[in-house]
JSON list of C-alpha atoms in Angstrom, two decimals:
[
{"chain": "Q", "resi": 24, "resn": "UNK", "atom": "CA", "xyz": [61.43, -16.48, -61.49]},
{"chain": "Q", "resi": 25, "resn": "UNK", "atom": "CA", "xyz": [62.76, -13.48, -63.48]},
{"chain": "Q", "resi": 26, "resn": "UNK", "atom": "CA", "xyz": [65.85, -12.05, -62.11]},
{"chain": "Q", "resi": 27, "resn": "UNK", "atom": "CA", "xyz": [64.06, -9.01, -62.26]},
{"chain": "Q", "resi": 28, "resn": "UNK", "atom": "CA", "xyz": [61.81, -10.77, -59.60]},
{"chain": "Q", "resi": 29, "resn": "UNK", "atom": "CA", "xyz": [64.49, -12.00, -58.09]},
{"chain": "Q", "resi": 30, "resn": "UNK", "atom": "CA", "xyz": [66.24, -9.26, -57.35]},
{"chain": "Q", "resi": 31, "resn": "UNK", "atom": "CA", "xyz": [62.93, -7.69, -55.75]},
{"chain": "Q", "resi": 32, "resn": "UNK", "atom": "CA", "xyz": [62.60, -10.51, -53.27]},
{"chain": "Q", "resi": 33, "resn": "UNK", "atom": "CA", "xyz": [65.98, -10.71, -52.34]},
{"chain": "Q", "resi": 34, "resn": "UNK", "atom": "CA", "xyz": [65.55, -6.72, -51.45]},
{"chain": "Q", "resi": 35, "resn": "UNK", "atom": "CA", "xyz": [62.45, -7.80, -49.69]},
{"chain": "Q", "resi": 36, "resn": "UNK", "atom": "CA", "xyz": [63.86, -10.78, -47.66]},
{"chain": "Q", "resi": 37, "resn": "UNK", "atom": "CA", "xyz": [66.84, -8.57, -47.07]},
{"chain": "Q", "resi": 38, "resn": "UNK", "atom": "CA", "xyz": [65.08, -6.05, -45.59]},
{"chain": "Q", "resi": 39, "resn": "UNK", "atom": "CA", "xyz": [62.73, -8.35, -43.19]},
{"chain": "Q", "resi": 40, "resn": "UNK", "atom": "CA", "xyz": [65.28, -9.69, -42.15]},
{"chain": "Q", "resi": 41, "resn": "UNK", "atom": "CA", "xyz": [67.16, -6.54, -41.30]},
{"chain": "Q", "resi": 42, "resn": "UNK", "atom": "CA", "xyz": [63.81, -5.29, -39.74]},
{"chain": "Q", "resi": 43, "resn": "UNK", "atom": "CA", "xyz": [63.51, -8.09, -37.33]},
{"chain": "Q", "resi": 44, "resn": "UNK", "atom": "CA", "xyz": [67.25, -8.23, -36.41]},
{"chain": "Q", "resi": 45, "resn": "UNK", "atom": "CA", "xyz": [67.60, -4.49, -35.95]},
{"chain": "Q", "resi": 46, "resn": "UNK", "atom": "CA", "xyz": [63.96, -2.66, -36.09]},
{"chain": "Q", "resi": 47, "resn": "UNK", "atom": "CA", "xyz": [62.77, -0.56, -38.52]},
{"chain": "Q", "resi": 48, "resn": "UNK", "atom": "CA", "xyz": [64.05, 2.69, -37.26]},
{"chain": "Q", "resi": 49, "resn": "UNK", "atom": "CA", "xyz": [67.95, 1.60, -37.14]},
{"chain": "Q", "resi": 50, "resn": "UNK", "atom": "CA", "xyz": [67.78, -0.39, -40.56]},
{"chain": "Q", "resi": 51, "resn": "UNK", "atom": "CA", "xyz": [68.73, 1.81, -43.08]},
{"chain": "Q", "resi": 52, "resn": "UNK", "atom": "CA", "xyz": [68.20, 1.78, -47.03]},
{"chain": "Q", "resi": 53, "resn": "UNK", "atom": "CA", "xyz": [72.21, 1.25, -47.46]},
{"chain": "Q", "resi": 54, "resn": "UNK", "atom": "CA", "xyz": [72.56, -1.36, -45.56]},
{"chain": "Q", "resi": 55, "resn": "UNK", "atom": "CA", "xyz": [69.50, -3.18, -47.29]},
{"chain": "Q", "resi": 56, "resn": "UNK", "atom": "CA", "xyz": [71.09, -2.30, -50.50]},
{"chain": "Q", "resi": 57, "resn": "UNK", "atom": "CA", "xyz": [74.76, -3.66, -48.93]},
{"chain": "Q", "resi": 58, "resn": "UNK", "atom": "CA", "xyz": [73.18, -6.62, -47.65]},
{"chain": "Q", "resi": 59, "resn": "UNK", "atom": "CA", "xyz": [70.91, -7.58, -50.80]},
{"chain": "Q", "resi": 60, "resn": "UNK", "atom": "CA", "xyz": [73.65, -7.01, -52.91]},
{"chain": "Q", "resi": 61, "resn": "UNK", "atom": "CA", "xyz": [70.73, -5.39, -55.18]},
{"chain": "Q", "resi": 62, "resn": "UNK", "atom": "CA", "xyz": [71.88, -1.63, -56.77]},
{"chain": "Q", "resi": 63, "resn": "UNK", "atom": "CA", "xyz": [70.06, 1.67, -54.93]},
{"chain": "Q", "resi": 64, "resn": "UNK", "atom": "CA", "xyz": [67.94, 2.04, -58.37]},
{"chain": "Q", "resi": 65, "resn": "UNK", "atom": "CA", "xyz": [67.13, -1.38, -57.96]},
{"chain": "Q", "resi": 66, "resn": "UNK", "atom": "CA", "xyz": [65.03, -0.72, -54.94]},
{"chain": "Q", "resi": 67, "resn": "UNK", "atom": "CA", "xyz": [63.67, 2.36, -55.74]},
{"chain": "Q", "resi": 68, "resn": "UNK", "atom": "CA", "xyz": [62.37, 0.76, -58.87]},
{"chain": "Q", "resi": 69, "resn": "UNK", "atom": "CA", "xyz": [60.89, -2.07, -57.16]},
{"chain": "Q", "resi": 70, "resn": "UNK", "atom": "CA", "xyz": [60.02, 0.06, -54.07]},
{"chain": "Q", "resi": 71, "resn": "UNK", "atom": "CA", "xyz": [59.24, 3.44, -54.48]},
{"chain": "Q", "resi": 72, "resn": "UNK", "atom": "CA", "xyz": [58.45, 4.88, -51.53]},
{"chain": "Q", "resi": 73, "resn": "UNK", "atom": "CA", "xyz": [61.30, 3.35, -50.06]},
{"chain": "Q", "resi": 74, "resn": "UNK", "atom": "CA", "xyz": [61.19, 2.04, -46.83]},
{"chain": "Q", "resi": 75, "resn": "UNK", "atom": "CA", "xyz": [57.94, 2.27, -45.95]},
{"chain": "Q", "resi": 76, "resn": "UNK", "atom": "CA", "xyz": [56.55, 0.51, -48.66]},
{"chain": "Q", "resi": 77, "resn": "UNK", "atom": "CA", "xyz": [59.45, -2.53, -48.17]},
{"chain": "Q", "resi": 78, "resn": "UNK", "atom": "CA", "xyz": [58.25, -2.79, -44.35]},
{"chain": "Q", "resi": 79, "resn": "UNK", "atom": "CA", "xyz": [54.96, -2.56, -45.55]},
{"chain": "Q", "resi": 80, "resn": "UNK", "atom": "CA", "xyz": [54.97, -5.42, -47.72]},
{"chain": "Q", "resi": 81, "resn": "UNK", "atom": "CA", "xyz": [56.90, -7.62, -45.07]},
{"chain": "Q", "resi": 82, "resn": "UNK", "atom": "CA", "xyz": [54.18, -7.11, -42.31]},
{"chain": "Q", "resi": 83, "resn": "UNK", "atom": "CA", "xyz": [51.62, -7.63, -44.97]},
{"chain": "Q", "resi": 84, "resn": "UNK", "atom": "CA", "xyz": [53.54, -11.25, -46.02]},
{"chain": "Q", "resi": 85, "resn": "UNK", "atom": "CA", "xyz": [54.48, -12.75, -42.91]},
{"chain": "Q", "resi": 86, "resn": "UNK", "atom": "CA", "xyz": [50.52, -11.45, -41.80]},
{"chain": "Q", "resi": 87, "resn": "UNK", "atom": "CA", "xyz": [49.52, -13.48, -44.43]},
{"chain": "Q", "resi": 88, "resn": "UNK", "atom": "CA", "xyz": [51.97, -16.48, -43.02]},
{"chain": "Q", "resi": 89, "resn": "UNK", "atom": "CA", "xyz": [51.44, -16.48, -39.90]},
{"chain": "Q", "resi": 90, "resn": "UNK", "atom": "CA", "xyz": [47.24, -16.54, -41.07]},
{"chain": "Q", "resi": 91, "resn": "UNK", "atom": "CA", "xyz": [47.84, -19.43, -42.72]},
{"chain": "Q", "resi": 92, "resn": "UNK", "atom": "CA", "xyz": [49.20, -21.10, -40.03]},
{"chain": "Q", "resi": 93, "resn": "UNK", "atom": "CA", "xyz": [46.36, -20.30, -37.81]},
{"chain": "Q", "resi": 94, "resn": "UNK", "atom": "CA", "xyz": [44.28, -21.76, -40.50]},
{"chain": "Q", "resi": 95, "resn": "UNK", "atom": "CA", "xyz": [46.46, -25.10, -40.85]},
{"chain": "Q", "resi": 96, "resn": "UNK", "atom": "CA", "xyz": [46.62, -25.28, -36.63]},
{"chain": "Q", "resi": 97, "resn": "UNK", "atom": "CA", "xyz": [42.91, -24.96, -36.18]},
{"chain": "Q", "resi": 98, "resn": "UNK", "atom": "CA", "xyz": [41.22, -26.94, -38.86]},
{"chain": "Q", "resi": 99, "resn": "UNK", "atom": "CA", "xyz": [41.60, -30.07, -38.06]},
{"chain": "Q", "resi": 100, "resn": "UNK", "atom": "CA", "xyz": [40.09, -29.82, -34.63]},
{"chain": "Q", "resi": 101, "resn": "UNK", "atom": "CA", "xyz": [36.49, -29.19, -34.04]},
{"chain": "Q", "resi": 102, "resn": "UNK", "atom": "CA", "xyz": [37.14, -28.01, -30.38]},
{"chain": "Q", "resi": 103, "resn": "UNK", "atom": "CA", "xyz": [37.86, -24.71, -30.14]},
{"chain": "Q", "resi": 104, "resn": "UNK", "atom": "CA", "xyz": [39.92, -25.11, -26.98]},
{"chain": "Q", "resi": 105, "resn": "UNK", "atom": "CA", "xyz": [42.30, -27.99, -28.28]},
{"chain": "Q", "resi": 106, "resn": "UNK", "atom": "CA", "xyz": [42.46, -26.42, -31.49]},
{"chain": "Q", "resi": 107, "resn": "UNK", "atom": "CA", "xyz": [43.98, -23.35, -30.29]},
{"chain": "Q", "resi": 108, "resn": "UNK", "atom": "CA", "xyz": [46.59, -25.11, -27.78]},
{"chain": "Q", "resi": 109, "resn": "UNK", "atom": "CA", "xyz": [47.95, -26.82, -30.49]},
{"chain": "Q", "resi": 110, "resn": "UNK", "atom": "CA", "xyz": [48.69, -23.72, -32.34]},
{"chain": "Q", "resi": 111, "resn": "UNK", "atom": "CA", "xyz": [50.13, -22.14, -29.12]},
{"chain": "Q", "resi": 112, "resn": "UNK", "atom": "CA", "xyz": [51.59, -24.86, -28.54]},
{"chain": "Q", "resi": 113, "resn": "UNK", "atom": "CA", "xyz": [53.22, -24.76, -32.45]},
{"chain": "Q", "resi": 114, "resn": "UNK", "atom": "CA", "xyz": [54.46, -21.45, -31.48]},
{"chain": "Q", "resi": 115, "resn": "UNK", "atom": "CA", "xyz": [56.30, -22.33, -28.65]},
{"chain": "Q", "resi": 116, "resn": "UNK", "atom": "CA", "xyz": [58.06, -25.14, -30.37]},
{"chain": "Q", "resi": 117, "resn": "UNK", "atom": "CA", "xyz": [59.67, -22.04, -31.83]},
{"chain": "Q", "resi": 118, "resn": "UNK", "atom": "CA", "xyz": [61.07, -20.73, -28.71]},
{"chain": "Q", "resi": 119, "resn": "UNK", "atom": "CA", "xyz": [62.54, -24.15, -27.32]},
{"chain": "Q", "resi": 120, "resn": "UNK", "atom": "CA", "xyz": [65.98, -23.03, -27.87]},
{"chain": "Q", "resi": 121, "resn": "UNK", "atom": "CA", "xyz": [65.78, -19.23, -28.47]},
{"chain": "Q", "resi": 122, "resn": "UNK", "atom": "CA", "xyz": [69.47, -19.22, -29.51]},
{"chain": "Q", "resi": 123, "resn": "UNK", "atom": "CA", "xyz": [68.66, -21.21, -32.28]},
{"chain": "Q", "resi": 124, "resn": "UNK", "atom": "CA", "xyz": [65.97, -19.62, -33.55]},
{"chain": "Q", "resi": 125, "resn": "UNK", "atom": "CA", "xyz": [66.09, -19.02, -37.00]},
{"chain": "Q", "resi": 126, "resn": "UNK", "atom": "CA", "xyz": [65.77, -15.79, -38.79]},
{"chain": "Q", "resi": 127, "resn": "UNK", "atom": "CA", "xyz": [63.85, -17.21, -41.77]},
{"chain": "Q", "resi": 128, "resn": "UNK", "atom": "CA", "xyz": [63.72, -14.11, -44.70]},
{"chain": "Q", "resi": 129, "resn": "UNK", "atom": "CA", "xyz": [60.19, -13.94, -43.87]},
{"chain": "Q", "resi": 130, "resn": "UNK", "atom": "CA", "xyz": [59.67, -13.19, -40.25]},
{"chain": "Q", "resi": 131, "resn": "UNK", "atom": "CA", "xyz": [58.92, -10.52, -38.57]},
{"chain": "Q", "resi": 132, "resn": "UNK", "atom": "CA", "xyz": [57.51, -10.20, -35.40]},
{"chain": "Q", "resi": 133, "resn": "UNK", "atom": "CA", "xyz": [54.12, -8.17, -35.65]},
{"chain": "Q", "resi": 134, "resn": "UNK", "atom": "CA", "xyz": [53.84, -6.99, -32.45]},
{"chain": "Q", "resi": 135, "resn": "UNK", "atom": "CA", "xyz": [57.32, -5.03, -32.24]},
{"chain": "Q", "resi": 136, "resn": "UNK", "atom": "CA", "xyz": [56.81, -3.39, -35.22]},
{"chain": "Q", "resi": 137, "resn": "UNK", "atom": "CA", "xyz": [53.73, -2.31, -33.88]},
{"chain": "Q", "resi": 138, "resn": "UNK", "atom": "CA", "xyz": [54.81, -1.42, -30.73]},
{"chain": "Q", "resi": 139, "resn": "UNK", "atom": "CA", "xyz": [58.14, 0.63, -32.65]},
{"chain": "Q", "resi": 140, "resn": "UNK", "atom": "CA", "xyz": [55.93, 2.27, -35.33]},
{"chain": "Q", "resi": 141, "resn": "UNK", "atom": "CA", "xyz": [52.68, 3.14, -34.35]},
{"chain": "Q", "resi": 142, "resn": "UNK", "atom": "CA", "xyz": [53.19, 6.05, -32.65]},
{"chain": "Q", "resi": 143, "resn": "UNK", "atom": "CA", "xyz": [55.28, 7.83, -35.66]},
{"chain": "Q", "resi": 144, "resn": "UNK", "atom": "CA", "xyz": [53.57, 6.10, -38.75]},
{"chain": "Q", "resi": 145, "resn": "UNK", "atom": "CA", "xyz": [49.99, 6.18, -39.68]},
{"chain": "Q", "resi": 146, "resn": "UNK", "atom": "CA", "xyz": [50.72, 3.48, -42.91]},
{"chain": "Q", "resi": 147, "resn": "UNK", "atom": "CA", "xyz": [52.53, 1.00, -41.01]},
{"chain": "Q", "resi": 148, "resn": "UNK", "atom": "CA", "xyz": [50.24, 1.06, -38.12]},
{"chain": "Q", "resi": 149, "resn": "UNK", "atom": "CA", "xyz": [47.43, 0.41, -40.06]},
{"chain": "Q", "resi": 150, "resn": "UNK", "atom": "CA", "xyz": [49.28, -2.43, -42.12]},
{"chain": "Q", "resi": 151, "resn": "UNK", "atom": "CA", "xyz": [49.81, -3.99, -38.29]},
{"chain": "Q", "resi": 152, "resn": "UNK", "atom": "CA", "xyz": [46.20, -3.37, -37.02]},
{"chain": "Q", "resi": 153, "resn": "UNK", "atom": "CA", "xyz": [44.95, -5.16, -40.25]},
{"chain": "Q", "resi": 154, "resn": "UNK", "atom": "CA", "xyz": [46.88, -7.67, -39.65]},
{"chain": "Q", "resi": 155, "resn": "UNK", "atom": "CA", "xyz": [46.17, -8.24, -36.00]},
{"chain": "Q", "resi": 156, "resn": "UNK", "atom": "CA", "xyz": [42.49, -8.04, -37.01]},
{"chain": "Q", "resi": 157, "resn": "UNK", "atom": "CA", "xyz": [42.61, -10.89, -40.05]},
{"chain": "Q", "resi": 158, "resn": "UNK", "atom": "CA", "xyz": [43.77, -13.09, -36.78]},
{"chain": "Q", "resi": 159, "resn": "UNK", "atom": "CA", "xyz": [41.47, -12.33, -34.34]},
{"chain": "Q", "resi": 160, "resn": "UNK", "atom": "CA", "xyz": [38.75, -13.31, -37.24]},
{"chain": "Q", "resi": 161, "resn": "UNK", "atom": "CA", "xyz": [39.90, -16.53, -37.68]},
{"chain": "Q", "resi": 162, "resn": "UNK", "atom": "CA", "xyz": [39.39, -17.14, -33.61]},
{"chain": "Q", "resi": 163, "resn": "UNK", "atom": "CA", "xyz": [36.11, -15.61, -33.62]},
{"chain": "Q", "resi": 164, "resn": "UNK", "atom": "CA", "xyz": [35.17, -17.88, -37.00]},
{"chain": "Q", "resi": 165, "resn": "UNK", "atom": "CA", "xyz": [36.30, -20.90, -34.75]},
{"chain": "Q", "resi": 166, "resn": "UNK", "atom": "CA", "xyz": [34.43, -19.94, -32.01]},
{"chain": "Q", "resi": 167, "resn": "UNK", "atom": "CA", "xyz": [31.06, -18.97, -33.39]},
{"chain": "Q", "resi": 168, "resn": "UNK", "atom": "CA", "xyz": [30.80, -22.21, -35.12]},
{"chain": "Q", "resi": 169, "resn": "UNK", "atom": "CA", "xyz": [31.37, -24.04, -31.58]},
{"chain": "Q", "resi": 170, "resn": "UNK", "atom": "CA", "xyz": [28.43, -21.80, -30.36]},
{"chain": "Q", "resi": 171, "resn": "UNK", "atom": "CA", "xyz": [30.12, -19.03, -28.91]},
{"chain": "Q", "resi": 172, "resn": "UNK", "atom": "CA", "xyz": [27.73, -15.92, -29.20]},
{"chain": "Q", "resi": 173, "resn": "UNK", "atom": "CA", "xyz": [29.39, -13.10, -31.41]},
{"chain": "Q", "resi": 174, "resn": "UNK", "atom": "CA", "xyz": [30.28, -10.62, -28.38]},
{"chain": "Q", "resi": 175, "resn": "UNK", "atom": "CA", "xyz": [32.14, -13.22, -26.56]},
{"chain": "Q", "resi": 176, "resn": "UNK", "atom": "CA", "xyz": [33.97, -15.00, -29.45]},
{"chain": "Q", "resi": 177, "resn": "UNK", "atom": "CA", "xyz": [35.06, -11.18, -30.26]},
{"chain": "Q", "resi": 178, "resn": "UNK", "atom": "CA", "xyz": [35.87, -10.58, -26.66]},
{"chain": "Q", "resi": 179, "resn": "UNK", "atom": "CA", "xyz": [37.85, -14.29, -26.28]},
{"chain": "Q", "resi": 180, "resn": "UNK", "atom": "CA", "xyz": [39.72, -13.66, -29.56]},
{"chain": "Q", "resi": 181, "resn": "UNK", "atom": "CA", "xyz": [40.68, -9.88, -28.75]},
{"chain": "Q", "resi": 182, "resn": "UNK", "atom": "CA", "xyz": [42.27, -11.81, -25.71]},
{"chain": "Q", "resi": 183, "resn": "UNK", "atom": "CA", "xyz": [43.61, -14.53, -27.08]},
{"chain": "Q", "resi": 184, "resn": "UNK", "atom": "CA", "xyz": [45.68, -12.18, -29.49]},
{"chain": "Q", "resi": 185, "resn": "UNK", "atom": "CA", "xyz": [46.81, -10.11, -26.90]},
{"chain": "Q", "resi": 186, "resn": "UNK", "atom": "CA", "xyz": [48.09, -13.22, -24.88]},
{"chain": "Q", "resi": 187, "resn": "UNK", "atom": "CA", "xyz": [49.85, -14.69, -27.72]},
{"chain": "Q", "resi": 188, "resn": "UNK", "atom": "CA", "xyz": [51.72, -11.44, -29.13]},
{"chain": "Q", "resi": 189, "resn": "UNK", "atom": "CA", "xyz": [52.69, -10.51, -25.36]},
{"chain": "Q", "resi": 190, "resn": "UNK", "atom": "CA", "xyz": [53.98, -14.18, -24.92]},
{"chain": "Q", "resi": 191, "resn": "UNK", "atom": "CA", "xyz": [56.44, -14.03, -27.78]},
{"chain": "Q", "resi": 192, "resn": "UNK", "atom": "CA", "xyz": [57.55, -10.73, -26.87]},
{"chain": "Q", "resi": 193, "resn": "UNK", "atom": "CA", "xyz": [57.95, -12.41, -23.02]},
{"chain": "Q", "resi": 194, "resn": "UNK", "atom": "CA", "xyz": [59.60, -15.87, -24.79]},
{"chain": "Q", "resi": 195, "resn": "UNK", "atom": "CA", "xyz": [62.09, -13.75, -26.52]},
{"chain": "Q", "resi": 196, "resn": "UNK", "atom": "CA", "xyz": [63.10, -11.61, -23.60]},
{"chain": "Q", "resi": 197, "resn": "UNK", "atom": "CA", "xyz": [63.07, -15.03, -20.86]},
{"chain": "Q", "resi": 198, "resn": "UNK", "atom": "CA", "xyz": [65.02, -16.79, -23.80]},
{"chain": "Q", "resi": 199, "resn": "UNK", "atom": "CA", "xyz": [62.20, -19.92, -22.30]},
{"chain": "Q", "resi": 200, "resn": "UNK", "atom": "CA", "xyz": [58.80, -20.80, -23.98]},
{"chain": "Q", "resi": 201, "resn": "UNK", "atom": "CA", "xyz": [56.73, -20.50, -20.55]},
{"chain": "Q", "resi": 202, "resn": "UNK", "atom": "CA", "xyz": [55.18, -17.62, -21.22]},
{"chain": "Q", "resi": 203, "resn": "UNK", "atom": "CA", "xyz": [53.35, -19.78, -24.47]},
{"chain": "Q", "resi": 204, "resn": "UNK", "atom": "CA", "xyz": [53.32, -22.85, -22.25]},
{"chain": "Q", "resi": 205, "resn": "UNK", "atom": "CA", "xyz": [51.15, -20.49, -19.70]},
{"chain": "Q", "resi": 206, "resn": "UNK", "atom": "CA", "xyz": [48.61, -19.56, -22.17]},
{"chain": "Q", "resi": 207, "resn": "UNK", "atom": "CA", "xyz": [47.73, -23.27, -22.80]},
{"chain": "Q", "resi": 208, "resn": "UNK", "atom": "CA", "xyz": [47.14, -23.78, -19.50]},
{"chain": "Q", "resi": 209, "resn": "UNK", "atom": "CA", "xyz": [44.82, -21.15, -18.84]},
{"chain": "Q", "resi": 210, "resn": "UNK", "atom": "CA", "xyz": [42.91, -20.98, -21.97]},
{"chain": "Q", "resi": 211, "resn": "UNK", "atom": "CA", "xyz": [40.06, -23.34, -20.22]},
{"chain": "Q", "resi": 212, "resn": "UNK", "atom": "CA", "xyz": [39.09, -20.35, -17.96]},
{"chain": "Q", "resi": 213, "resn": "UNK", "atom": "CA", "xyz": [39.51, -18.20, -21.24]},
{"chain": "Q", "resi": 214, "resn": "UNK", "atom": "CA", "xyz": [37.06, -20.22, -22.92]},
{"chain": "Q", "resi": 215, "resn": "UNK", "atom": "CA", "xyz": [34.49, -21.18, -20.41]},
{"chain": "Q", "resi": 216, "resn": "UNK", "atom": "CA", "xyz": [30.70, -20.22, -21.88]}
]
């Protein structure tokens, strides 16, 4: 890697980081350049538009993660049902001891930048609701080639988003992985035909 790469993904990692920790409103462009250690026309020249674009290209990656792991959870299992309780139940591995979570460079919770952003930024909201959507089409894959009609493997995966980005967001608060653990037990009324 180039250090001119380099020095881009350490301003990237930085600033997920920062994002997550803090939010995207009170992370500021100094501290991402304090923290990176990168100089300010370092980041402008790798990021432009500043801010923005850096949070941009974070929900975009760990989108792209977290897709993948959906993917990795799923394939192996032809039933739809077990195959998503194992990835639930991957995620709530996560939360077994929330204090020891760790802040890898590349997370970043989807669903509270959402939730912080959508109201004030047109971009980033997109960049989420992209991202939310790329999910929900790996469920509905999964479940229209178990059989599930269209509608209702739209319908099922719609929900199945909802109740797995609300059940972080509950994990994190409860500092306890029930609120995952939940999910897998009611995802057989979920998925009844």
């Amino acid at each position: 890697m180039t250090s001119k790469n380099q020095s881009r993904e350490r301003i990237l990692q930085t600033a997920t980081r920062l994002f997550h920790m803090n939010g995207y409103h009170a992370t500021g462009l100094n501290q991402i350049i304090k923290e990176s250690g990168a100089p300010k026309g370092s980041l402008y020249y790798h990021f432009p538009d500043g801010k923005e674009q850096l949070a941009s290209e974070a929900i975009e990656r760990f989108g792209a993660m977290v897709a993948a792991n959906i993917l990795e959870d799923t394939q192996n299992e032809v039933d739809p049902l077990k195959a998503f309780q194992a990835h639930i139940l991957k995620i709530a591995d996560k939360f077994t001891v929330v204090e020891n979570i760790p802040l890898c460079a590349d997370s970043l919770p989807i669903g509270l930048m959402a939730a912080e952003t959508a109201l004030v930024n047109e971009r980033l909201r997109l960049k989420c609701e992209a991202v939310f959507e790329r999910f929900e089409e790996i469920y509905i894959e999964k479940l229209v080639a178990s059989d599930y009609s269209k509608e209702q493997a739209r319908l099922i995966s719609s929900t199945l988003n909802a109740l797995i980005e609300g059940a972080v967001t509950l994990s994190l608060t409860k500092k306890s992985n029930q609120p995952l653990q939940d999910i897998v037990k009611m995802l057989p009324l979920l998925l009844q035909k």
